[in-house]
GROMACS .gro file of C-alpha atoms in nm:
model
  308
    1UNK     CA    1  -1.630   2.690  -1.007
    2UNK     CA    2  -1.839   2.732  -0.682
    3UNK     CA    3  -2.238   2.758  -0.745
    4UNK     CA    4  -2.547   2.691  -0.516
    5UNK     CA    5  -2.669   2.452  -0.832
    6UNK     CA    6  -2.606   2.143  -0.893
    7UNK     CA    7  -2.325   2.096  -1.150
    8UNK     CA    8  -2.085   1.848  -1.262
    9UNK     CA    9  -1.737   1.913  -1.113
   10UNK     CA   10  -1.451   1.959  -1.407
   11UNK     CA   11  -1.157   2.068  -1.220
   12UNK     CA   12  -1.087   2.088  -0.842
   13UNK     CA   13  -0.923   2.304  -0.581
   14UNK     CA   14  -0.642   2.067  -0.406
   15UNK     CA   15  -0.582   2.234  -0.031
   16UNK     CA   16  -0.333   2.016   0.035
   17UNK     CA   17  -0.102   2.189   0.346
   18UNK     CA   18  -0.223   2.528   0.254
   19UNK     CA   19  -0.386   2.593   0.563
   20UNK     CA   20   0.008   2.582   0.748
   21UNK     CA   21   0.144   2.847   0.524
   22UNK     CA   22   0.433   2.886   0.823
   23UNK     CA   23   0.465   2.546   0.770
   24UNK     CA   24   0.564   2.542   0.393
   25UNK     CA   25   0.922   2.528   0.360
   26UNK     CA   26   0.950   2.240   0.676
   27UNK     CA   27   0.713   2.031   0.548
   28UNK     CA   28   0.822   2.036   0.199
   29UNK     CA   29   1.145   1.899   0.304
   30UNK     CA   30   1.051   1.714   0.545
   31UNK     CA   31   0.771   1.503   0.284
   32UNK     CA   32   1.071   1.558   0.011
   33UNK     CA   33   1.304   1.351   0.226
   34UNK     CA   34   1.034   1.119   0.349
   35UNK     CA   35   0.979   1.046  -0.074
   36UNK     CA   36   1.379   0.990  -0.150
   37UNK     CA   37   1.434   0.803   0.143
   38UNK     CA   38   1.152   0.583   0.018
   39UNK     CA   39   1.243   0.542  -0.331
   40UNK     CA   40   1.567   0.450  -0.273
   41UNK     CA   41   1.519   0.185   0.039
   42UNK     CA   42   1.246   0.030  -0.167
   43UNK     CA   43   1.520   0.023  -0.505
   44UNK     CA   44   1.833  -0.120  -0.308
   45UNK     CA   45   1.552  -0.391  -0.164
   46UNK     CA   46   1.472  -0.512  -0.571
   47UNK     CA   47   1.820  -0.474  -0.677
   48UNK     CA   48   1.962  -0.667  -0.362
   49UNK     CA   49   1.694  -0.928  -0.454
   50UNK     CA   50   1.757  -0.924  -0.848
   51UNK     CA   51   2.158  -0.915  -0.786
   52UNK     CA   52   2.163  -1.225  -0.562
   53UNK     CA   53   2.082  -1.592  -0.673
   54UNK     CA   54   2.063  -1.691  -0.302
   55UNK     CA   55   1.720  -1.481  -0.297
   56UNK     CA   56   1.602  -1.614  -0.602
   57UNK     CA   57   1.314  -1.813  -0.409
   58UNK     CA   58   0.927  -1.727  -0.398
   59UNK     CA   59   0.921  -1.518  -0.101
   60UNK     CA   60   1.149  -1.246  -0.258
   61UNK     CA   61   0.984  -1.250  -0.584
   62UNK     CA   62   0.685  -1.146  -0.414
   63UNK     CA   63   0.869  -0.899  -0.223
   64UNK     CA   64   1.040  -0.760  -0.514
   65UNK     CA   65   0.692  -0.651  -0.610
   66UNK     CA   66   0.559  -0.548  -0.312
   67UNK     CA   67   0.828  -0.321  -0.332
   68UNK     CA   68   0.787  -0.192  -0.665
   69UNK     CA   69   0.413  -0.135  -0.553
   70UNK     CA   70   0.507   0.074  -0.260
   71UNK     CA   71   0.730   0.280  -0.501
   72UNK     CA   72   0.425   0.372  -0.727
   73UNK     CA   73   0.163   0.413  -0.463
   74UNK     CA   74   0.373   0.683  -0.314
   75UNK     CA   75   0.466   0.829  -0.653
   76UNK     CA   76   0.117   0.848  -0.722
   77UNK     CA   77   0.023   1.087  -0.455
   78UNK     CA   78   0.366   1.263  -0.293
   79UNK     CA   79   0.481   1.464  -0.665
   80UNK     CA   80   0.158   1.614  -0.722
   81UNK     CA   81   0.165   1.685  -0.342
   82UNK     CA   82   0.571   1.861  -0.340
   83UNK     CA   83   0.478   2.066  -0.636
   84UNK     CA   84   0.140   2.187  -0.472
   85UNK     CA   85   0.352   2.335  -0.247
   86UNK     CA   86   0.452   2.611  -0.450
   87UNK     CA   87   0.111   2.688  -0.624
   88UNK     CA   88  -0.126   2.976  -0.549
   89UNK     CA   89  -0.421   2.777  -0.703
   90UNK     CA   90  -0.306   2.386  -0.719
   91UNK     CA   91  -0.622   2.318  -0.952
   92UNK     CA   92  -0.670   1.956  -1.097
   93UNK     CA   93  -0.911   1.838  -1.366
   94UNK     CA   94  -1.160   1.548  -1.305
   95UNK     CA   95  -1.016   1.320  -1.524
   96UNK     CA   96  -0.671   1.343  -1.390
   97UNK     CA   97  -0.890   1.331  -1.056
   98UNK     CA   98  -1.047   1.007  -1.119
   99UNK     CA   99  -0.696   0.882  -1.257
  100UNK     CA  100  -0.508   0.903  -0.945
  101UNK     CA  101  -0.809   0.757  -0.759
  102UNK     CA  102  -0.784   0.478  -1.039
  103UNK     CA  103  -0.438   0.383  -0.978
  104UNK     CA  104  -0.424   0.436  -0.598
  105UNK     CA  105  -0.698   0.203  -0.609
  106UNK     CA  106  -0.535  -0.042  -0.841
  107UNK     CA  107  -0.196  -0.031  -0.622
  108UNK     CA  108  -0.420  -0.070  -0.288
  109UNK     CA  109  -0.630  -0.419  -0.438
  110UNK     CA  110  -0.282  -0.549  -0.552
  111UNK     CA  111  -0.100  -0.461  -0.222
  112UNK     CA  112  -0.396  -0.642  -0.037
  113UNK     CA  113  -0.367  -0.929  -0.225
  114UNK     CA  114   0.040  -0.960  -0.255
  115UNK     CA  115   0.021  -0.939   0.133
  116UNK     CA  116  -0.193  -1.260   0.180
  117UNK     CA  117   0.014  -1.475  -0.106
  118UNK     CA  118   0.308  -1.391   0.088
  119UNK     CA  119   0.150  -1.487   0.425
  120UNK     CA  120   0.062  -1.799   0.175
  121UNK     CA  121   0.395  -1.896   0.091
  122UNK     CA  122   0.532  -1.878   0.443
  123UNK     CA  123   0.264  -2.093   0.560
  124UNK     CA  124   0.346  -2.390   0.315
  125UNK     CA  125   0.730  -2.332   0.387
  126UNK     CA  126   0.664  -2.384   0.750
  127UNK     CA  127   0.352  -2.621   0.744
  128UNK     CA  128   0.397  -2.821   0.445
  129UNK     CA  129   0.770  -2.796   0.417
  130UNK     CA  130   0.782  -3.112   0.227
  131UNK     CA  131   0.578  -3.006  -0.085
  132UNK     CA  132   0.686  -2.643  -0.069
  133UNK     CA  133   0.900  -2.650  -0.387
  134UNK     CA  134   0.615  -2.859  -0.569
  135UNK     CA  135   0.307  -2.607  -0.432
  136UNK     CA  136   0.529  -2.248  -0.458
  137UNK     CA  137   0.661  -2.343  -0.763
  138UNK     CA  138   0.807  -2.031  -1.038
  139UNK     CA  139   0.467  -2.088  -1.249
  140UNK     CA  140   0.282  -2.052  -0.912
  141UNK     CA  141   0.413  -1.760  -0.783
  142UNK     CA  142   0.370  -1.573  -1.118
  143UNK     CA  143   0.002  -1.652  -1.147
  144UNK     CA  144  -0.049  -1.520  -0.800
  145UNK     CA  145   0.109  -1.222  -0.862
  146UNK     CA  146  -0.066  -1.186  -1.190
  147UNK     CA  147  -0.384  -1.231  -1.007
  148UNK     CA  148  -0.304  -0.929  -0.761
  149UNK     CA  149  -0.258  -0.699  -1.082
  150UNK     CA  150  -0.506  -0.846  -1.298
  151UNK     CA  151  -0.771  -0.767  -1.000
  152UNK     CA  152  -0.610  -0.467  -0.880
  153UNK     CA  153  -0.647  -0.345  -1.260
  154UNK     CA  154  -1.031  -0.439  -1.275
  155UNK     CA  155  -1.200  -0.354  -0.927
  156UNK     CA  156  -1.181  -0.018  -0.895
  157UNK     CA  157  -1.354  -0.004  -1.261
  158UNK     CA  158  -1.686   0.043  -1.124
  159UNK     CA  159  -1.621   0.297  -0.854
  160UNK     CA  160  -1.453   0.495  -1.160
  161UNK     CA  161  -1.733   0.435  -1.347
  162UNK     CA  162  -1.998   0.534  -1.056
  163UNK     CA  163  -1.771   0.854  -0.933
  164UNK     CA  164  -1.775   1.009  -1.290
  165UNK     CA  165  -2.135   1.044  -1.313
  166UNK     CA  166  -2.122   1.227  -0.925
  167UNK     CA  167  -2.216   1.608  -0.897
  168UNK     CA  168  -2.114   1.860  -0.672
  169UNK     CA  169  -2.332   2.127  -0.539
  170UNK     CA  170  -2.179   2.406  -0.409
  171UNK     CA  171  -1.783   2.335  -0.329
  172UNK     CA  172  -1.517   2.132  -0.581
  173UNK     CA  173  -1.270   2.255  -0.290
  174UNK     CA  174  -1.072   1.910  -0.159
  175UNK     CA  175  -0.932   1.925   0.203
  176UNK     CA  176  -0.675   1.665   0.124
  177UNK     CA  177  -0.361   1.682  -0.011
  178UNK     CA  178  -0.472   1.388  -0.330
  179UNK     CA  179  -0.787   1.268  -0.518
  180UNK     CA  180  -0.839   1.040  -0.211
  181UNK     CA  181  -1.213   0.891  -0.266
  182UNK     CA  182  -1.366   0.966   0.047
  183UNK     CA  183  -1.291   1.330  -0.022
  184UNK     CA  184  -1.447   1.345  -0.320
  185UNK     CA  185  -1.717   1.128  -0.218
  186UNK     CA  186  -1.773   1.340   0.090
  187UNK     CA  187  -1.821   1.670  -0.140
  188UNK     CA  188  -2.065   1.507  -0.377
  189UNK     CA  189  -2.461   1.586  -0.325
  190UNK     CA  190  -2.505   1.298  -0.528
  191UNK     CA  191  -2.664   0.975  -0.345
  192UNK     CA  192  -2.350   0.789  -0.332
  193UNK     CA  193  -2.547   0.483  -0.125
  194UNK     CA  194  -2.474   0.274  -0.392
  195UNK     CA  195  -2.057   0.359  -0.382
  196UNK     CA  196  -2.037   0.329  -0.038
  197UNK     CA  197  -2.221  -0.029  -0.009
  198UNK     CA  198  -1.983  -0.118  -0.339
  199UNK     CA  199  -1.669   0.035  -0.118
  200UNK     CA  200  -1.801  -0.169   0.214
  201UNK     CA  201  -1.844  -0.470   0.023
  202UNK     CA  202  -1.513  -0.499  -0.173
  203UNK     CA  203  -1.340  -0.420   0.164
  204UNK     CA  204  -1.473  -0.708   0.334
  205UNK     CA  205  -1.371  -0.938   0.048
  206UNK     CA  206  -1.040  -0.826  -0.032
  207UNK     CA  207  -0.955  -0.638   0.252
  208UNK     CA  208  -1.109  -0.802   0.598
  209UNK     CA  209  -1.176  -1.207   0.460
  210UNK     CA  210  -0.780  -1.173   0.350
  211UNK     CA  211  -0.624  -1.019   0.681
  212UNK     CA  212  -0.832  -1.316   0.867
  213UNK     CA  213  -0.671  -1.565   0.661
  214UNK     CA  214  -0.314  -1.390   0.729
  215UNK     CA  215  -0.370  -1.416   1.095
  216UNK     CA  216  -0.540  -1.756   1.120
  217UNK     CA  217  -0.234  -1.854   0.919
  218UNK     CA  218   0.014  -1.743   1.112
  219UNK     CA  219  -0.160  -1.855   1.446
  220UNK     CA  220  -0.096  -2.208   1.287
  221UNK     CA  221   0.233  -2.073   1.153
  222UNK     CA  222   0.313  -1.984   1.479
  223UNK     CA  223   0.219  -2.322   1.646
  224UNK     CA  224   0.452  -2.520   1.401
  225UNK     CA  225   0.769  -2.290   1.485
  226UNK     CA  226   0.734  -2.320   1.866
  227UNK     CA  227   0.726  -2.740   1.824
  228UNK     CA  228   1.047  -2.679   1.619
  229UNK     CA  229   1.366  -2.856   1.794
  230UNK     CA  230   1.611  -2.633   1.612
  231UNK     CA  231   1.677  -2.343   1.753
  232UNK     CA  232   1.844  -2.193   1.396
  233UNK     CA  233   1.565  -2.329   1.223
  234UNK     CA  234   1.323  -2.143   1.447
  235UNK     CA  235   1.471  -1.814   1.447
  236UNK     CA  236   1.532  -1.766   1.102
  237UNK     CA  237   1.140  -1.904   1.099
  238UNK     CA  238   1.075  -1.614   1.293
  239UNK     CA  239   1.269  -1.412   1.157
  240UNK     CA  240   1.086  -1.414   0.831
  241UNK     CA  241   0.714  -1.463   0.966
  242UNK     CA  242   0.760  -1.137   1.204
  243UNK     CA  243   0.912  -0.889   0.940
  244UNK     CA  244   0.610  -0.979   0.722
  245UNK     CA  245   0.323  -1.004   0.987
  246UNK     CA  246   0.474  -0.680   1.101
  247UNK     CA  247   0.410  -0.496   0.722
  248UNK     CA  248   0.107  -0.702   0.762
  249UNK     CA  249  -0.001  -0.506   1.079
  250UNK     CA  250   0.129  -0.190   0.980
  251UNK     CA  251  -0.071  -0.162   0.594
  252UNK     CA  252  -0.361  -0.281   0.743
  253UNK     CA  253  -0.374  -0.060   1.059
  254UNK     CA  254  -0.344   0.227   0.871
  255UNK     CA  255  -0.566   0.180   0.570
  256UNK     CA  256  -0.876  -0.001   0.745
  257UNK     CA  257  -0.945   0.267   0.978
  258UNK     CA  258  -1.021   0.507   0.691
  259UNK     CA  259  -1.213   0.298   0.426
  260UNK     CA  260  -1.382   0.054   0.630
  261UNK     CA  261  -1.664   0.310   0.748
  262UNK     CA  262  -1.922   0.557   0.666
  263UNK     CA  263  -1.819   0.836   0.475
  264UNK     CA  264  -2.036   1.077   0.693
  265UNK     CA  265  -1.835   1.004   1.010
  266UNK     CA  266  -1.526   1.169   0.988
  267UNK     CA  267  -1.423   1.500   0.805
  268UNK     CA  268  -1.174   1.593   0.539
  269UNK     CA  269  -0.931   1.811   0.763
  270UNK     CA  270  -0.863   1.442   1.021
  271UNK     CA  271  -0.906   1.210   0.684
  272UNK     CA  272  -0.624   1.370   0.556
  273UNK     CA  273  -0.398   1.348   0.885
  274UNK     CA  274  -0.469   0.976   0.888
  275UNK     CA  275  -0.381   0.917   0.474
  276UNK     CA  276  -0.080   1.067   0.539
  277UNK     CA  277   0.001   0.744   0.749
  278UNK     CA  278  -0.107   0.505   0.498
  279UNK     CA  279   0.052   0.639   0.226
  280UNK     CA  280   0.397   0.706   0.410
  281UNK     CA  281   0.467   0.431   0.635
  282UNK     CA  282   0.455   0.111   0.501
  283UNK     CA  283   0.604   0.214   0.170
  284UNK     CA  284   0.882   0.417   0.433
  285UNK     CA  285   0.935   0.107   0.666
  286UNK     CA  286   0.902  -0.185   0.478
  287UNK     CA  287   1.241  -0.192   0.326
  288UNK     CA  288   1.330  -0.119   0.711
  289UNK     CA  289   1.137  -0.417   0.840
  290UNK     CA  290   1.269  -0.642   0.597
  291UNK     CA  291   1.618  -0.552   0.613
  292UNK     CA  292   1.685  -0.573   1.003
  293UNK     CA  293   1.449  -0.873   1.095
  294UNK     CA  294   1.541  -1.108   0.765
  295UNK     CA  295   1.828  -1.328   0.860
  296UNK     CA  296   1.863  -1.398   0.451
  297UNK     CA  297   1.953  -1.017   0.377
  298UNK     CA  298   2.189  -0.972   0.652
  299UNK     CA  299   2.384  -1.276   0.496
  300UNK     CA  300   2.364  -1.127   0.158
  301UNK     CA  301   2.499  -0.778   0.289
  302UNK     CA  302   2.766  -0.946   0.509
  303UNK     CA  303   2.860  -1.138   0.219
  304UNK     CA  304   2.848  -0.847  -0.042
  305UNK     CA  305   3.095  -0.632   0.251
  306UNK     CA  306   3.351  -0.926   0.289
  307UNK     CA  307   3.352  -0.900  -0.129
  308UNK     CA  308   3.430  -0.517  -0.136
   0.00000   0.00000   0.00000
């Protein structure tokens, strides 16, 4: 596959955790437990959620599918990864390439966008408490969700359509342990100007622009709970507001800091130390987060206990 001309690229090497071949067996069980442990917090969160009218209200809808997004966006990337583990030659073909970079993509737009329509609803429950059943109605909250996958589906389109017209010059070798699109976008000789402005600009619109409005509305969020007399009332307010601003501040920290920058600044071998902390921790803690700060699940699960 390697060549000093230019060619297109039809299959790729995947190095993955090849490099630590001491390190095999650990951190196949260590990534294997990471994956169950992730699966199933994220399944008893849905099925806590479907199982109990009491959480039948907009902000558990949306978490319902925030969680089912965190299950696929680490099945996307940690299977391939597990069974790499145990392959002399863990090859993959550019179309299956470009699919996983599709629906990584796809599961990153709609994760961006569920994030702020959640940071939406709490600021109507807590600013505009009077209209909150009228504004977050059950039509409401399914169009915004439908807009999250309807854009997540149709953004990364033209990157798709941009990366499968990229050549590689000499090395189809990936340091990473997934299609991640810096990587390949790092090994292409290709002017990929044009992707990178596309990747800069997207990531200000529905990356940066909706973080600010998550902060700026929980600053005001914030303002309203501290002028609140009750003291129940404001810390099951907080309760709510910090387990999501703390997701929040967790997706974001971790995924910014990769795709919000040139692609000529960092290298594979540290990109792919850093993905590993996007794509494990929020899908690993947010059933965590939820769970011990929400005041609303520890009722449930008190309630469920007293039953059995």
């Amino acid at each position: 596959m390697e060549g000093n001309n230019q060619t297109s690229a039809w299959q790729f090497l995947i190095v993955g955790f090849s490099d630590l071949p001491h390190l095999r067996i650990p951190l196949f069980l260590a990534f294997t437990l990471i994956y169950l442990i992730t699966l199933v917090g994220n399944f008893l969160i849905m099925s806590i959620i479907y199982s109990s009218p009491y959480l039948h209200r907009p902000m558990y809808f949306f978490l319902i599918n925030l969680s089912f997004i965190d299950i696929s966006g680490i099945s996307v990337t940690f299977p391939q990864m597990l069974a790499h583990f145990f392959l002399k030659r863990a090859l993959i073909p550019l179309t299956a390439c470009l699919l996983q970079v599709y629906c990584f993509a796809l599961l990153l737009t709609a994760e961006f966008l569920l994030l702020t329509f959640m940071a939406l609803d709490r600021y109507v429950a807590i600013c505009n408490p009077l209209h909150y059943r009228t504004i977050m109605n059950k039509n409401m909250c399914i169009q915004l969700v439908a807009v999250s996958w309807a854009l997540g589906l149709t953004l990364p389109l033209p990157h798709i359509v941009l990366m499968s017209g990229l050549s590689y010059c000499q090395s189809h070798t990936i340091n990473h342990f997934f299609c991640d699109v810096s990587a390949l976008m790092k090994l292409s000789c290709t002017n990929i100007h044009t992707m990178e402005t596309m990747s800069y600009t997207f990531g200000s619109i529905f990356g940066l622009a909706p973080f600010l409005f998550v902060i700026t509305s929980y600053v005001k969020v914030i303002s309203v709970i501290l002028k609140t007399k009750s003291t129940e009332g404001r810390r099951k307010a907080f309760s709510t507001c910090v387990s999501h601003l703390t997701v929040v501040i967790l997706f974001y920290g971790s995924i910014c800091p990769t795709y919000m920058r040139p692609t000529s600044t960092f290298s594979l071998k540290d990109n792919k130390i850093v993905s590993l902390l996007y794509t494990t921790l929020p899908p690993l803690c947010n059933p965590i987060i939820y769970s011990l700060n929400n005041s609303d699940f520890k009722n449930v699960l008190r309630k469920k206990k007293e039953r059995v």
